[in-house]
Tab-separated table of C-alpha atoms and ligand atoms in Angstrom:
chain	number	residue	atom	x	y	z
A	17	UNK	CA	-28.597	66.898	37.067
A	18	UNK	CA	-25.889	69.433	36.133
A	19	UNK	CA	-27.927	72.521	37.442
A	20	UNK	CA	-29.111	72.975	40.946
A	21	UNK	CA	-31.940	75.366	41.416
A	22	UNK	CA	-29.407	78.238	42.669
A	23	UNK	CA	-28.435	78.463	39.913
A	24	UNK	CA	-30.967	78.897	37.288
A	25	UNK	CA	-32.369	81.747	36.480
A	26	UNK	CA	-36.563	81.594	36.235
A	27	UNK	CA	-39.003	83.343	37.931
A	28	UNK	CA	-41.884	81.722	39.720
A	29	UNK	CA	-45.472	82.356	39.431
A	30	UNK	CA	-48.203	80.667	41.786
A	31	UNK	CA	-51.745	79.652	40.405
A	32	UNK	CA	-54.065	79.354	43.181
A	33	UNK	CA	-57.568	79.012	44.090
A	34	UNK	CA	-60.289	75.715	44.815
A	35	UNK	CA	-60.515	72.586	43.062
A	36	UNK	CA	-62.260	73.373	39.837
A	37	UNK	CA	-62.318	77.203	39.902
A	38	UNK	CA	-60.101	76.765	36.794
A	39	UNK	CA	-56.608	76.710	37.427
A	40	UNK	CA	-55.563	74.087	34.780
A	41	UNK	CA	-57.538	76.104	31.979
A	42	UNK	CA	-56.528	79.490	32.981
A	43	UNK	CA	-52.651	77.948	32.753
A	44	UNK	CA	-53.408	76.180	29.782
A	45	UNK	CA	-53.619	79.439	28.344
A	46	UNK	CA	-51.105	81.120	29.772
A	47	UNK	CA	-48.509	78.436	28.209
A	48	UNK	CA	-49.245	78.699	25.165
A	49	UNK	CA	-49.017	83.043	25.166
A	50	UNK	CA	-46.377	82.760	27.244
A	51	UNK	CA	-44.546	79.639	26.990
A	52	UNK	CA	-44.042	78.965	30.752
A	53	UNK	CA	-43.126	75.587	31.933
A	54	UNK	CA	-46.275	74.838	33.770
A	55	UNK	CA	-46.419	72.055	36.791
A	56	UNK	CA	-49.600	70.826	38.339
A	57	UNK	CA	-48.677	68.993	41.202
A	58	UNK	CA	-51.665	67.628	41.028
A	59	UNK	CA	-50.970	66.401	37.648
A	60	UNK	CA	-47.435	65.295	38.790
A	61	UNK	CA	-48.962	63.241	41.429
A	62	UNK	CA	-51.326	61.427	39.133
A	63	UNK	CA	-48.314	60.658	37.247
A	64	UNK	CA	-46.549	58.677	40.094
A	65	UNK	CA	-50.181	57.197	40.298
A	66	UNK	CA	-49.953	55.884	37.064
A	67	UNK	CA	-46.854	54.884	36.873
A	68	UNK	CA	-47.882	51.766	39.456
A	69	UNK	CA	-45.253	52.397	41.687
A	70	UNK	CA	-45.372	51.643	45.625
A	71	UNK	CA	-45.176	55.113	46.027
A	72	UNK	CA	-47.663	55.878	43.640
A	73	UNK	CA	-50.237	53.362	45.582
A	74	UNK	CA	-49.557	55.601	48.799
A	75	UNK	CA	-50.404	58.274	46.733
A	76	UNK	CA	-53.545	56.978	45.313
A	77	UNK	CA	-55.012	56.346	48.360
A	78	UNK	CA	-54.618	59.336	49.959
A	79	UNK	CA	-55.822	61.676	47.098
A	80	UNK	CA	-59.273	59.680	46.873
A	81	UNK	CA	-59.685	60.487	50.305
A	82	UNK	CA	-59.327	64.235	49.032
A	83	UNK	CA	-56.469	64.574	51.437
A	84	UNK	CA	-53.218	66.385	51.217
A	85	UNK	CA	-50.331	63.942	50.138
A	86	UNK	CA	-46.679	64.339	52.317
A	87	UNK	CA	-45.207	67.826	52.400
A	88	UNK	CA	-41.742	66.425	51.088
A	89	UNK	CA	-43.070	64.428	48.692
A	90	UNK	CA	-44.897	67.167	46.601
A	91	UNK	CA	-41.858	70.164	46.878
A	92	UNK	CA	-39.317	66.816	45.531
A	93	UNK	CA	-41.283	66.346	42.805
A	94	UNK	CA	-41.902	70.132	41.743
A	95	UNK	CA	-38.247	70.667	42.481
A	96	UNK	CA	-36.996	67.942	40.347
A	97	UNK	CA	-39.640	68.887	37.557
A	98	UNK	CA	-38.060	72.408	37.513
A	99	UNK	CA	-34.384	71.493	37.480
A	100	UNK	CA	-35.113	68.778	34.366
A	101	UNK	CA	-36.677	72.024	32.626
A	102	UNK	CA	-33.670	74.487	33.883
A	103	UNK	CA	-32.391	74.581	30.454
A	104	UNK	CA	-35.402	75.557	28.472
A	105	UNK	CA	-37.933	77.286	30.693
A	106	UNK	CA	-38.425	80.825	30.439
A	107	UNK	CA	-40.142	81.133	34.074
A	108	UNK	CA	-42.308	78.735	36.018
A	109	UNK	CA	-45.734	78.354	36.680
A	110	UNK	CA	-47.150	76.188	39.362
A	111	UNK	CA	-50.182	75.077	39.669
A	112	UNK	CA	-51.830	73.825	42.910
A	113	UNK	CA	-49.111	74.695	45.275
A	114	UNK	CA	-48.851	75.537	48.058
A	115	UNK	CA	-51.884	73.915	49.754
A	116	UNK	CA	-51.048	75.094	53.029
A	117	UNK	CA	-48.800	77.656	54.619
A	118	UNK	CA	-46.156	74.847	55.542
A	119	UNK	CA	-46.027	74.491	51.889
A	120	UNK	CA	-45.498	77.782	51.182
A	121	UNK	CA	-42.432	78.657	53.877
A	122	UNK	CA	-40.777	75.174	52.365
A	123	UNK	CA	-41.168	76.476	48.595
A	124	UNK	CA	-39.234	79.130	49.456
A	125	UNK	CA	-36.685	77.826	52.038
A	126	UNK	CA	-35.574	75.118	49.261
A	127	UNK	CA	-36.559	76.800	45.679
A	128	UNK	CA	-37.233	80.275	46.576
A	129	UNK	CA	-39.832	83.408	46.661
A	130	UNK	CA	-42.982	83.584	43.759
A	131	UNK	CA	-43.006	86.687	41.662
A	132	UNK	CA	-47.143	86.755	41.440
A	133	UNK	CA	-49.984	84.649	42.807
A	134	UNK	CA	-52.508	84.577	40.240
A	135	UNK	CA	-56.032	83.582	42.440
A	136	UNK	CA	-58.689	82.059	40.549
A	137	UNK	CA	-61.705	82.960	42.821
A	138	UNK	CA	-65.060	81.073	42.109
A	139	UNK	CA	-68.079	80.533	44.096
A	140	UNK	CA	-67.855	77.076	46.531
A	141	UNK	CA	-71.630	76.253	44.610
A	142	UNK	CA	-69.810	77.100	41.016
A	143	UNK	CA	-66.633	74.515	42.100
A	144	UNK	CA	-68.943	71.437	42.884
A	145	UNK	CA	-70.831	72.158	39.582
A	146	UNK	CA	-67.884	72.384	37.606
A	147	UNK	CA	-66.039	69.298	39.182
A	148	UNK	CA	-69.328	67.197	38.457
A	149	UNK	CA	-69.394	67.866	35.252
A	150	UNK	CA	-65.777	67.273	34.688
A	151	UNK	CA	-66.189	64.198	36.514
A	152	UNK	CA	-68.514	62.609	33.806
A	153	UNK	CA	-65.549	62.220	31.226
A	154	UNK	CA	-62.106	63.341	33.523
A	155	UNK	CA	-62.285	59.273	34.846
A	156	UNK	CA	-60.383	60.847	37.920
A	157	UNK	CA	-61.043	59.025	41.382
A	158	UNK	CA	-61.250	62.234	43.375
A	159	UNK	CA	-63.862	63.759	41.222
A	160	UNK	CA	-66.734	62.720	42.890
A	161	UNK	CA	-69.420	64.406	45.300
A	162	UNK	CA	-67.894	62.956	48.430
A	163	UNK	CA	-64.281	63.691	47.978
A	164	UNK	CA	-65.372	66.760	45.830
A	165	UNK	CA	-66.750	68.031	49.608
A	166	UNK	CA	-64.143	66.837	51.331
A	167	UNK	CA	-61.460	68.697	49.045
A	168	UNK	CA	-63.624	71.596	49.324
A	169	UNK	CA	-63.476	71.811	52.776
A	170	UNK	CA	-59.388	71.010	52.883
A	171	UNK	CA	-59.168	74.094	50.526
A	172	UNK	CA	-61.218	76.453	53.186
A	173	UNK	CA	-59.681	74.993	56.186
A	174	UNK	CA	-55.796	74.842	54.454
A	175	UNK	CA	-55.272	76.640	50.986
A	176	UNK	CA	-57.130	79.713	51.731
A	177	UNK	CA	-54.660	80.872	54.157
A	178	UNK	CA	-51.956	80.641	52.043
A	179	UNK	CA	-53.561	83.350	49.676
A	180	UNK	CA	-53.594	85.749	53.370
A	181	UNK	CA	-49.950	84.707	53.485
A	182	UNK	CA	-48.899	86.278	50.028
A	183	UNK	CA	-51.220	88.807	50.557
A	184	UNK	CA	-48.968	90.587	52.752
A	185	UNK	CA	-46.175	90.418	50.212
A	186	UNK	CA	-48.619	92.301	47.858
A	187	UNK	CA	-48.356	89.824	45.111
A	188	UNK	CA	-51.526	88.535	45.056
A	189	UNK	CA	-53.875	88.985	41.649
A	190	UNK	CA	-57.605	87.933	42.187
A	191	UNK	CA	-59.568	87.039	39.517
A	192	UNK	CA	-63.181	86.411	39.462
A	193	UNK	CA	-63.107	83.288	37.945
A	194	UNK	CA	-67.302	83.122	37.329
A	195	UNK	CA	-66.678	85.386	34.503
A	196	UNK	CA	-66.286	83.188	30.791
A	197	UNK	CA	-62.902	81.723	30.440
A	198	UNK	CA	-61.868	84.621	27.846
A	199	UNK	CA	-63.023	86.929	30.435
A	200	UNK	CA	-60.960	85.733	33.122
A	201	UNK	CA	-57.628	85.078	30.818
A	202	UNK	CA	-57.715	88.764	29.810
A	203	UNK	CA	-57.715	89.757	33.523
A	204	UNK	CA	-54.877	86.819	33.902
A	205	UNK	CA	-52.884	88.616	30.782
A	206	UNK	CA	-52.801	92.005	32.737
A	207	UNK	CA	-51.595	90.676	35.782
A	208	UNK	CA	-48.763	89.040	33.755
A	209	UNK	CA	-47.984	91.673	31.928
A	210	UNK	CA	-48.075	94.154	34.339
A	211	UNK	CA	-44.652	91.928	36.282
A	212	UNK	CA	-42.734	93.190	33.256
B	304	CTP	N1	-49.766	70.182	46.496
B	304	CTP	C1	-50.633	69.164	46.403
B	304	CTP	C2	-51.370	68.969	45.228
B	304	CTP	C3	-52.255	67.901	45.172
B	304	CTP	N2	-52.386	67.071	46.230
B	304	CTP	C4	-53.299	65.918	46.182
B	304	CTP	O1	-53.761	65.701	44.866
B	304	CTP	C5	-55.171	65.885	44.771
B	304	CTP	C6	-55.543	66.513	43.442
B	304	CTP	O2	-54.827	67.721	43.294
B	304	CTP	P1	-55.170	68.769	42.142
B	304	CTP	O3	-55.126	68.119	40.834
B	304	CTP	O4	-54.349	69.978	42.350
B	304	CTP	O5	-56.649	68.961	42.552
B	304	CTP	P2	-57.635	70.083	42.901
B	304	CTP	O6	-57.107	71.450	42.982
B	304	CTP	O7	-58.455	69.604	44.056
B	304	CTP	O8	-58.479	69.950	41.684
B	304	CTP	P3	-58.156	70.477	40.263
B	304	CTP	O9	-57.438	69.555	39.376
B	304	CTP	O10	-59.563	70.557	39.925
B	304	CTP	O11	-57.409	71.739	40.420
B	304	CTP	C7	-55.526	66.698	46.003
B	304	CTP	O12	-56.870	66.553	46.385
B	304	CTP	C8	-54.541	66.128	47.022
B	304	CTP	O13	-54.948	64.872	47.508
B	304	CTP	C9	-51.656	67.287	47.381
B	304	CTP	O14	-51.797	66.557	48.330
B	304	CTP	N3	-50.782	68.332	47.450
B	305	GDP	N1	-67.748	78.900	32.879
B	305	GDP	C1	-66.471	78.644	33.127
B	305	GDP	N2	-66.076	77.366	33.252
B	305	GDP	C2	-64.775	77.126	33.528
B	305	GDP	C3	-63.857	78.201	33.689
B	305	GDP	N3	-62.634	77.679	33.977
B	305	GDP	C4	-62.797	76.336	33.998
B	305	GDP	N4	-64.066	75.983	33.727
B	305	GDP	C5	-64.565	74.606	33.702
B	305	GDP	O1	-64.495	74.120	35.048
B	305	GDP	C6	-63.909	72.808	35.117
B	305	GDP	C7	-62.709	72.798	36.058
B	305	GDP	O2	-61.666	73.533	35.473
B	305	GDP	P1	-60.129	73.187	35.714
B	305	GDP	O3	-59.352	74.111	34.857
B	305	GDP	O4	-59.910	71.729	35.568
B	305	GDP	O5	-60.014	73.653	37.225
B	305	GDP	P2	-58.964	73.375	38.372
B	305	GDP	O6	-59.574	72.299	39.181
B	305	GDP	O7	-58.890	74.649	39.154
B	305	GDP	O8	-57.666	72.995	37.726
B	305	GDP	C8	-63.528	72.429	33.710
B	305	GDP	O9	-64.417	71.443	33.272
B	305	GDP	C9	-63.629	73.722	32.908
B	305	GDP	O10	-64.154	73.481	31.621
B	305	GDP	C10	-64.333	79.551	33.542
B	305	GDP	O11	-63.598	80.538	33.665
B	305	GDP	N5	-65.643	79.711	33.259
B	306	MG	MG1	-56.341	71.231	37.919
């Protein structure tokens, strides 16, 4: 790789919230208005999966337990993701990361600070439903009751303190995601907006 991530130019925006309050639909949207580059580590990491490597069998193993995967491995793969897209990308949006406040210090010791955290806030009874039902056709391994709990849980115990963390930067956005997907993207399209 030619460019480093000092220096590209991008700016960085965070999509947060629990498993299956609608982070990957919310930034599905937001790509195609605003043509970010969007990374789901999550996605990333069922990538590696997929690919059958040794690594990836690690991997697999520990995501069905609904457990969080090596700090290092996660930030190397979001970091290389953004340099291979330094050319092109207009701004960055990552989804499911950081997943604890480790994370988040790391992100921006090695890539550097978020410009918004955009928190997609549903209901814990409103996240199981959802994940059930996408279970039925998403054929993932973690999308089942018992690692659906157990994820839950991580996301209390781990992720919600990372939202606290920005929170003191003032750059956190919630959004009430019970509301109809419109609903919530046109809140999503303000917050965006207003960073301009
Ligand atoms: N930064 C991350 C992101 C993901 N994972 C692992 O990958 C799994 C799936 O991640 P993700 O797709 O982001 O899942 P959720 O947010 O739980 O669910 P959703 O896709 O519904 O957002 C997690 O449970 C965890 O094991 C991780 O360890 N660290
Ligand atoms: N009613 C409603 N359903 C949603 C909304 N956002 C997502 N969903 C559904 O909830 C499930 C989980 O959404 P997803 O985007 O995968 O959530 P993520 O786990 O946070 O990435 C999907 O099956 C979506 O169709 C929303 O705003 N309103
Ligand atoms: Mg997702």
């Amino acid at each position: 790789f030619k460019n480093t991530i000092k220096t590209i130019k991008y700016y960085v925006l965070l999509m947060s919230g629990g498993p299956g309050s609608g982070k990957g639909t919310q930034c599905e949207k937001i790509v195609a208005k605003y043509g970010y580059t969007h990374l789901s580590s999550g996605d990333l990491l069922r990538a590696e999966v997929a690919s059958g490597s040794e690594r990836g069998k690690q991997l697999q193993a520990i995501m069905q337990k609904g457990e969080l995967v090596p700090l290092d491995t996660v930030l190397d793969m979001i970091k290389e993701a953004m340099i291979a897209k330094a050319d092109v990308s207009k701004g960055y949006l990552i989804d499911g990361y950081p997943r604890e406040v480790k994370q988040g210090e790391e992100f921006e010791k090695k890539i550097g600070a978020p410009a918004l955290l955009l928190y997609v806030d549903a209901k814990a009874e409103t996240m199981v439903k959802r994940l059930v039902k996408r279970g039925e056709t998403s054929g993932r391994a973690d999308d089942n009751e018992e690692t659906i709990k157990k994820r839950l849980d991580l996301y209390y115990k781990a992720t919600e303190p990372v939202i606290a963390y920005y929170e003191k930067r003032s750059i956190v956005r919630k959004i009430n995601s019970e509301l109809p997907v419109d609903e919530v993207f046109a809140i999503v399209e303000k917050a965006i907006d207003e960073l301009k």
